[in-house]
XYZ file of C-alpha atoms in Angstrom:
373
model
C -46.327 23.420 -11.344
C -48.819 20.740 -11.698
C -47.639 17.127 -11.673
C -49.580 16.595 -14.873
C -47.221 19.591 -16.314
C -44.200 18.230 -14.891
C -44.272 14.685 -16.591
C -44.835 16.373 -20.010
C -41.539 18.315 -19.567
C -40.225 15.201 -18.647
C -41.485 13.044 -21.317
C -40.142 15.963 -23.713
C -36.481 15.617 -22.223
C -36.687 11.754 -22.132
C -37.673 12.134 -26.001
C -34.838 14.268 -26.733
C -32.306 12.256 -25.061
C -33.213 9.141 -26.777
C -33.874 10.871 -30.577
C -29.887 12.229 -30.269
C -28.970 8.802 -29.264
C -31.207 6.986 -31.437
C -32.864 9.649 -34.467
C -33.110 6.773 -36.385
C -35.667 4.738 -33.626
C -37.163 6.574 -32.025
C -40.769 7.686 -32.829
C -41.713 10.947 -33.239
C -45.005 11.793 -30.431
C -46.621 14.827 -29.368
C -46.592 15.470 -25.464
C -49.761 14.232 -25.047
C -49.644 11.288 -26.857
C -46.380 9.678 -25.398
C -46.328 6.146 -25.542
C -44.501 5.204 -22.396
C -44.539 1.528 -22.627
C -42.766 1.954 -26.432
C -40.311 4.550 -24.752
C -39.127 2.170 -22.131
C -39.116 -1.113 -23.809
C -36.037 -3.363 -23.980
C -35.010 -2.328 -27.641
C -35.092 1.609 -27.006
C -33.628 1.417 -23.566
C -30.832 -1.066 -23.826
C -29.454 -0.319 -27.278
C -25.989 -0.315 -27.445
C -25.945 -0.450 -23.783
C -24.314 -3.726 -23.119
C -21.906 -5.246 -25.558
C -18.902 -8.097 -25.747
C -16.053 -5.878 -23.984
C -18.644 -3.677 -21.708
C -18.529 -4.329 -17.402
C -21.076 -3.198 -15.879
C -21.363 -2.903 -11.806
C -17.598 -3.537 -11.277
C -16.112 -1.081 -9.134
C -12.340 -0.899 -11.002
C -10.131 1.915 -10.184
C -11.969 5.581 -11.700
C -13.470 2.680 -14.482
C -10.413 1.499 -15.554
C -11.326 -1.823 -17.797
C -10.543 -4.761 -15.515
C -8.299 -7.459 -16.852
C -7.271 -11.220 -15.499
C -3.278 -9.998 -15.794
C -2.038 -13.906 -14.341
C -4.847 -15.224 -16.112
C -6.820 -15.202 -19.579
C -5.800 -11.524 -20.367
C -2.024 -12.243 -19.647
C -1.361 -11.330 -23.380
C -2.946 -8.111 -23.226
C -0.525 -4.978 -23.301
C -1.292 -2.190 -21.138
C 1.194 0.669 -19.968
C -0.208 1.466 -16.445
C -1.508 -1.488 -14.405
C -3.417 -0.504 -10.986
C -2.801 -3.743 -8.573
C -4.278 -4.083 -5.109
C -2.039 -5.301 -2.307
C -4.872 -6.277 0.322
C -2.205 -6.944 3.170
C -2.013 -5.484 6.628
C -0.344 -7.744 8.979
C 2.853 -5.816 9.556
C 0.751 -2.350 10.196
C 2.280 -0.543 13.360
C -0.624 0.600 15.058
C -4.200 0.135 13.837
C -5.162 -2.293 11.395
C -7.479 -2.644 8.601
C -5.444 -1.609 5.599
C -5.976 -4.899 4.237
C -9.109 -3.423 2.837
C -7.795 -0.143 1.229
C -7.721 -1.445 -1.999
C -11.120 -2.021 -2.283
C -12.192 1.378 -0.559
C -9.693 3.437 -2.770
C -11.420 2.012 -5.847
C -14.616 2.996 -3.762
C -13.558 6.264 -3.328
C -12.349 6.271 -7.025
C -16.124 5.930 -8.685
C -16.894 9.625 -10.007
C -13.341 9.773 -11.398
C -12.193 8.327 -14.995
C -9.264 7.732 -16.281
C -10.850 8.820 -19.430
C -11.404 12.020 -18.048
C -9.494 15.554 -18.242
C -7.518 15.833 -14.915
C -7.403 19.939 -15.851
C -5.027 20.923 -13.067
C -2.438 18.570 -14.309
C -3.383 19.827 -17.934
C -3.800 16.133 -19.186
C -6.128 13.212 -20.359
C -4.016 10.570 -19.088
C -5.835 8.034 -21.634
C -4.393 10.133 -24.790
C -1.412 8.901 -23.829
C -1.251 5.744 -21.920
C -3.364 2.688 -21.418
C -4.542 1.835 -17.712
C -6.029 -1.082 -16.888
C -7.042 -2.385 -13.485
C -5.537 -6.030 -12.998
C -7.222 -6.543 -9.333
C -5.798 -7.933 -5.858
C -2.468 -9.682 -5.856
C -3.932 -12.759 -2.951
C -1.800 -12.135 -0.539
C -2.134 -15.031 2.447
C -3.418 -12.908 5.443
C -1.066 -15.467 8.432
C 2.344 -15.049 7.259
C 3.911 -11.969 6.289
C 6.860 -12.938 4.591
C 5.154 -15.557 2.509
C 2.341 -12.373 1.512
C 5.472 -10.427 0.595
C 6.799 -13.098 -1.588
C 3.434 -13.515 -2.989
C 3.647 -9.535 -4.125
C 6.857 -9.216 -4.880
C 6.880 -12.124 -7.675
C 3.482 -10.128 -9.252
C 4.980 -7.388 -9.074
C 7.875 -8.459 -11.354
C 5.737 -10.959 -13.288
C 3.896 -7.653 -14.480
C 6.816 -5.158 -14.701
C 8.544 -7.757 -16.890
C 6.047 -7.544 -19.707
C 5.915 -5.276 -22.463
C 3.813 -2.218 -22.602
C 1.310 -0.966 -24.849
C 2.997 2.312 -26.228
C 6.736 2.390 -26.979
C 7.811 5.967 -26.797
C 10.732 7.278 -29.544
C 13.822 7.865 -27.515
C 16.313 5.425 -25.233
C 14.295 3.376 -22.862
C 15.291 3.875 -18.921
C 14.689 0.530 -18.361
C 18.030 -1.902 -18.354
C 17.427 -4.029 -21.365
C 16.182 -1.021 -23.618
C 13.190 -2.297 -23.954
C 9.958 -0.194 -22.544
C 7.987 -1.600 -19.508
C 4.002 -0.877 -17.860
C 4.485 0.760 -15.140
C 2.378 -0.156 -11.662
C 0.247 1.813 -9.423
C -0.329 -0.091 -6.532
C -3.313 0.058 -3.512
C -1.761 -0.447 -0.500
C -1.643 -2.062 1.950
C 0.121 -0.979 5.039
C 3.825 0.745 4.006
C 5.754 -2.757 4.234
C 4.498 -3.642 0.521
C 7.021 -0.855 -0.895
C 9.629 -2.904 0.003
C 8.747 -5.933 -2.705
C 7.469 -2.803 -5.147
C 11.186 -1.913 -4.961
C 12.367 -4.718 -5.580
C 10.916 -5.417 -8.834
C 11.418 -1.519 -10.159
C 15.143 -2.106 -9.224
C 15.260 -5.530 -11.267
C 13.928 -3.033 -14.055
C 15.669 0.183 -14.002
C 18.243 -0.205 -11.102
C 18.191 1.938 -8.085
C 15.855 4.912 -8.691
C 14.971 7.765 -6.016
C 12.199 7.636 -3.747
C 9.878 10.418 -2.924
C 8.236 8.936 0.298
C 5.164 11.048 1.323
C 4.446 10.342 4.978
C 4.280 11.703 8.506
C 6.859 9.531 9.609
C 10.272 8.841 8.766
C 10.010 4.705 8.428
C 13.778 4.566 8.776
C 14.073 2.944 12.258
C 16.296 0.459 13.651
C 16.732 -2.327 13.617
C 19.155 -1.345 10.539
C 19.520 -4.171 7.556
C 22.143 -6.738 8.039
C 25.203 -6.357 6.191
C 24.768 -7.858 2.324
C 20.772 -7.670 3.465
C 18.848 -6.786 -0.391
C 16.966 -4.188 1.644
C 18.758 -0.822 0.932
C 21.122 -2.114 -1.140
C 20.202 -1.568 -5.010
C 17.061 -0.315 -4.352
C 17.188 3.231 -3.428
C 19.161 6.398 -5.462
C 22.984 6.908 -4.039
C 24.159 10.021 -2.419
C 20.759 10.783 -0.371
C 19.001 11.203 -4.018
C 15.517 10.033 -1.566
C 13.691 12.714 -0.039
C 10.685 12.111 2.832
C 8.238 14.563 2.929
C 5.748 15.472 5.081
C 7.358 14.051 8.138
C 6.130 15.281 11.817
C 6.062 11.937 14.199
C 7.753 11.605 17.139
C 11.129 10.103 16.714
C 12.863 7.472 19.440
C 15.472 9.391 19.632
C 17.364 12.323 17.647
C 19.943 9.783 16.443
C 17.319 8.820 14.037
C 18.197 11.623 12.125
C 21.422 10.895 11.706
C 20.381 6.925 10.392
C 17.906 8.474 8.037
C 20.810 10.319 6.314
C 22.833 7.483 6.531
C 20.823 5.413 4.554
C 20.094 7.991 1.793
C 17.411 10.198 2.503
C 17.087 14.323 3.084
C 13.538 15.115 5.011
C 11.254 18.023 4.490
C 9.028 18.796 7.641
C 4.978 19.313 7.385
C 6.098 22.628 8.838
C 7.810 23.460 5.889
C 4.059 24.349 3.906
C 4.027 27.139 6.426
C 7.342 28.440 6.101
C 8.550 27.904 2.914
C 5.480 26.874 0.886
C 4.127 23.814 -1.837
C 6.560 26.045 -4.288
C 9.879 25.305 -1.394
C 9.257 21.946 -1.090
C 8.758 20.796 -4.584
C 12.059 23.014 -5.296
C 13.302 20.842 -2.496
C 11.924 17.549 -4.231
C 13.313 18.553 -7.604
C 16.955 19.416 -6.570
C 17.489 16.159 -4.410
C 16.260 13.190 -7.271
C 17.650 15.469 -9.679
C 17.193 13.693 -12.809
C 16.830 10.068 -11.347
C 14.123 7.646 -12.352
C 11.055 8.253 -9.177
C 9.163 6.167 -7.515
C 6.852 7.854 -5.177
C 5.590 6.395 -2.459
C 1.979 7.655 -0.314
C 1.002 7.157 3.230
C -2.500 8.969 3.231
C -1.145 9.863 7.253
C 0.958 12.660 5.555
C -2.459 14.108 4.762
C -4.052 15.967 7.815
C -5.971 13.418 9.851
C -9.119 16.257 9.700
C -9.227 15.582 5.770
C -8.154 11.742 5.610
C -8.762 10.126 9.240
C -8.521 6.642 8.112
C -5.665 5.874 8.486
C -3.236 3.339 10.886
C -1.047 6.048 12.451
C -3.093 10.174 12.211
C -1.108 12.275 13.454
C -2.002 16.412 13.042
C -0.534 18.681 11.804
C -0.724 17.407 8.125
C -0.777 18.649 4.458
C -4.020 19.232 3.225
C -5.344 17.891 0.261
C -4.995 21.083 -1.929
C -1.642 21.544 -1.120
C -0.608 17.563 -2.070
C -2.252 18.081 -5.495
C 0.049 21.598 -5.723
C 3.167 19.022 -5.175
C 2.187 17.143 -7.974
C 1.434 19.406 -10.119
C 5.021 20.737 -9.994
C 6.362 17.250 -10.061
C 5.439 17.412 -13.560
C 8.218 16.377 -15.643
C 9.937 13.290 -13.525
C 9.997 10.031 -14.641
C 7.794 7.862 -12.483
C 8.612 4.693 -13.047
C 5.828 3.680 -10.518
C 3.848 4.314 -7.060
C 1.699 3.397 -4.523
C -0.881 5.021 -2.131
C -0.841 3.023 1.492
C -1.942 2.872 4.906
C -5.816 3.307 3.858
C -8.150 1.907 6.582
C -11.518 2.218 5.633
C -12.956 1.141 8.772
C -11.465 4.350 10.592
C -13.614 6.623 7.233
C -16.233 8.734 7.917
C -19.690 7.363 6.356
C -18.840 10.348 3.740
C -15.397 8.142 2.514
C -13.483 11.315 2.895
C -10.028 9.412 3.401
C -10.927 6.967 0.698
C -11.874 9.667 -1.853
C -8.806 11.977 -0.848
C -6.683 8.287 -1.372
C -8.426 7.906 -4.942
C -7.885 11.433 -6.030
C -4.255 11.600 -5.221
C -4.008 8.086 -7.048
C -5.661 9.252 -10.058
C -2.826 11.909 -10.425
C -0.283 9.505 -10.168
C -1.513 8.275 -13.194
C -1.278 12.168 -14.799
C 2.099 12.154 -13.529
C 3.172 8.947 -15.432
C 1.222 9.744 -18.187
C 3.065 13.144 -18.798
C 6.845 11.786 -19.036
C 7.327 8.888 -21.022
C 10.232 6.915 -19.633
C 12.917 7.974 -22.095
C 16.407 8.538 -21.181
């Protein structure tokens, strides 16, 4: 094909494009006759293109609109609010998840939260409105302070009222229906002041805690301490999946149970299957409000590397996205994906795309259950 050939078939589709988008502007020319510097002149090109509400170069989470939440746009409702929590200074081994925020919105940028997620059988946007309020600044030299700092955004934006009001009984305490947040972690300590402010809300709800490690360690709370306390669903209603690190000892076990959790191996995906363990998941929160909580470790370090403790072994990414997809039908009252390090990525952003993708069903999850009782 000549080249001379080749930019008339061009110039053909380029004319078609524009006469859908503009029949009413755009002059009809033969082939041979296109006028190029007419076709690509500021009036035919930019129409419509930039207006008083568009963004334009602003990497939000999968183009969620981007709002000043403590700021200007602190009166606008939303139902799901995506928050970073750039903060990485109590990270167990490697560090650098201070930037996950930014690289799961990275990895988020061919996704939409206008689009059809079609294994979760949902437009999450028909239903809910998601907006992306930013990075909570969290002081990088003083971890409790950062924590604070979190923890009273957290319940600054939990407290507000949200967009939709389903019919039914609200879960929430005062009746009234809340946003809900998906947070960006972050190393795994910012679940703790995520907690917090979902207990102020709905009281103690169960957690599903994907991850290949248990997190349950001593040094146990202090009596009276607000850690456990309030926080998590009674009668081990809290279920870690996912889990195969190396424990201390095998009495760690025994304080997992003790402080309300039941644990389902990564081995389990071989022996009992994604269709076992969300049975598993199911039967243990029962009917409880969820909050489900993501280290990207419990994903195979060969298909998320990035990460500040890999250890092999893991789920892989189809078989996550089977575990939501029969999760369907809890009430999320929020969630967070952790632990990204973007440093550790492949130039390819594998981990940071896997991160996004498992974020963006969060939001089907949420957006499937309204948070009725």
């Amino acid at each position: 094909m000549s080249f001379r050939t080749l930019s008339a078939i061009l110039g053909l589709l380029v004319i078609q494009t524009f006469s859908e988008q503009n029949p009413l502007t755009v002059p009809t020319i033969e082939p041979s006759g296109i006028n190029y510097t007419r076709l690509f002149s500021n009036e035919m090109i930019f129409t419509d293109t930039w207006s008083k509400d568009s963004w334009n170069g602003l990497t939000t989470f999968a183009k969620a609109p981007p709002l000043r939440c403590f700021g200007s746009d602190a009166g606008v409702l939303y139902d799901v609010a995506v928050l970073g929590a750039p903060f990485d200074i109590a990270t167990s081994y490697r560090p650098g998840a201070r930037f996950g925020p930014n690289g799961i919105r990275q990895g988020s940028r061919r996704l939409g939260i206008d689009r059809v997620n079609v294994p979760m059988k949902i437009r999450a946007t028909e239903h809910i409105d998601i907006v992306d309020c930013g990075d909570v600044p969290m002081i990088l030299v003083d971890n409790k302070v950062a924590l604070r700092q979190l923890e009273l955004a957290n319940a600054a934006l939990l407290a507000r009222p949200s967009s939709h009001a389903p019919e039914g009984k609200s879960l929430a305490k005062d009746g009234k229906f809340h946003p809900r947040i998906l947070t960006l972690g972050g190393d795994h300590t910012i679940t703790l002041p995520l907690l917090r402010g979902v207990a102020g809300i709905y009281g103690p709800v169960s957690v599903i805690h994907f991850d290949s490690h248990l997190d349950t360690w001593k040094p146990r709370p202090m009596e009276d301490s607000p850690w456990l306390p309030g926080l998590l669903g009674p009668n081990n209603t809290n279920i870690h999946v996912g889990i195969r690190g190396a424990l201390n000892r095998w009495e760690d076990y025994d304080d997992d149970y003790e402080v309300g959790f039941v644990i389902s191996h990564a081995d389990d995906l071989e022996d009992i299957g994604w269709k076992g363990v969300v049975k598993m998941i199911r039967e243990t929160v029962g009917d409880n409000p969820v909050y489900i909580s993501l280290d990207i470790d419990v994903i195979d370090p060969g298909l998320a590397p990035a990460t500040g403790t890999p250890e092999i072994g893991g789920i892989t990414t189809r078989e996550i996205k089977k575990i939501f997809q029969g999760l369907s039908g809890l009430k999320i009252v929020g969630a967070d994906v952790v632990e990204v390090a973007p440093a550790y990525d492949t130039q390819d952003e594998i981990t940071q795309i896997a991160a996004a993708n498992i974020a963006w069903d969060m939001l089907a999850l949420m957006a499937k259950t309204p948070l009725v009782a």
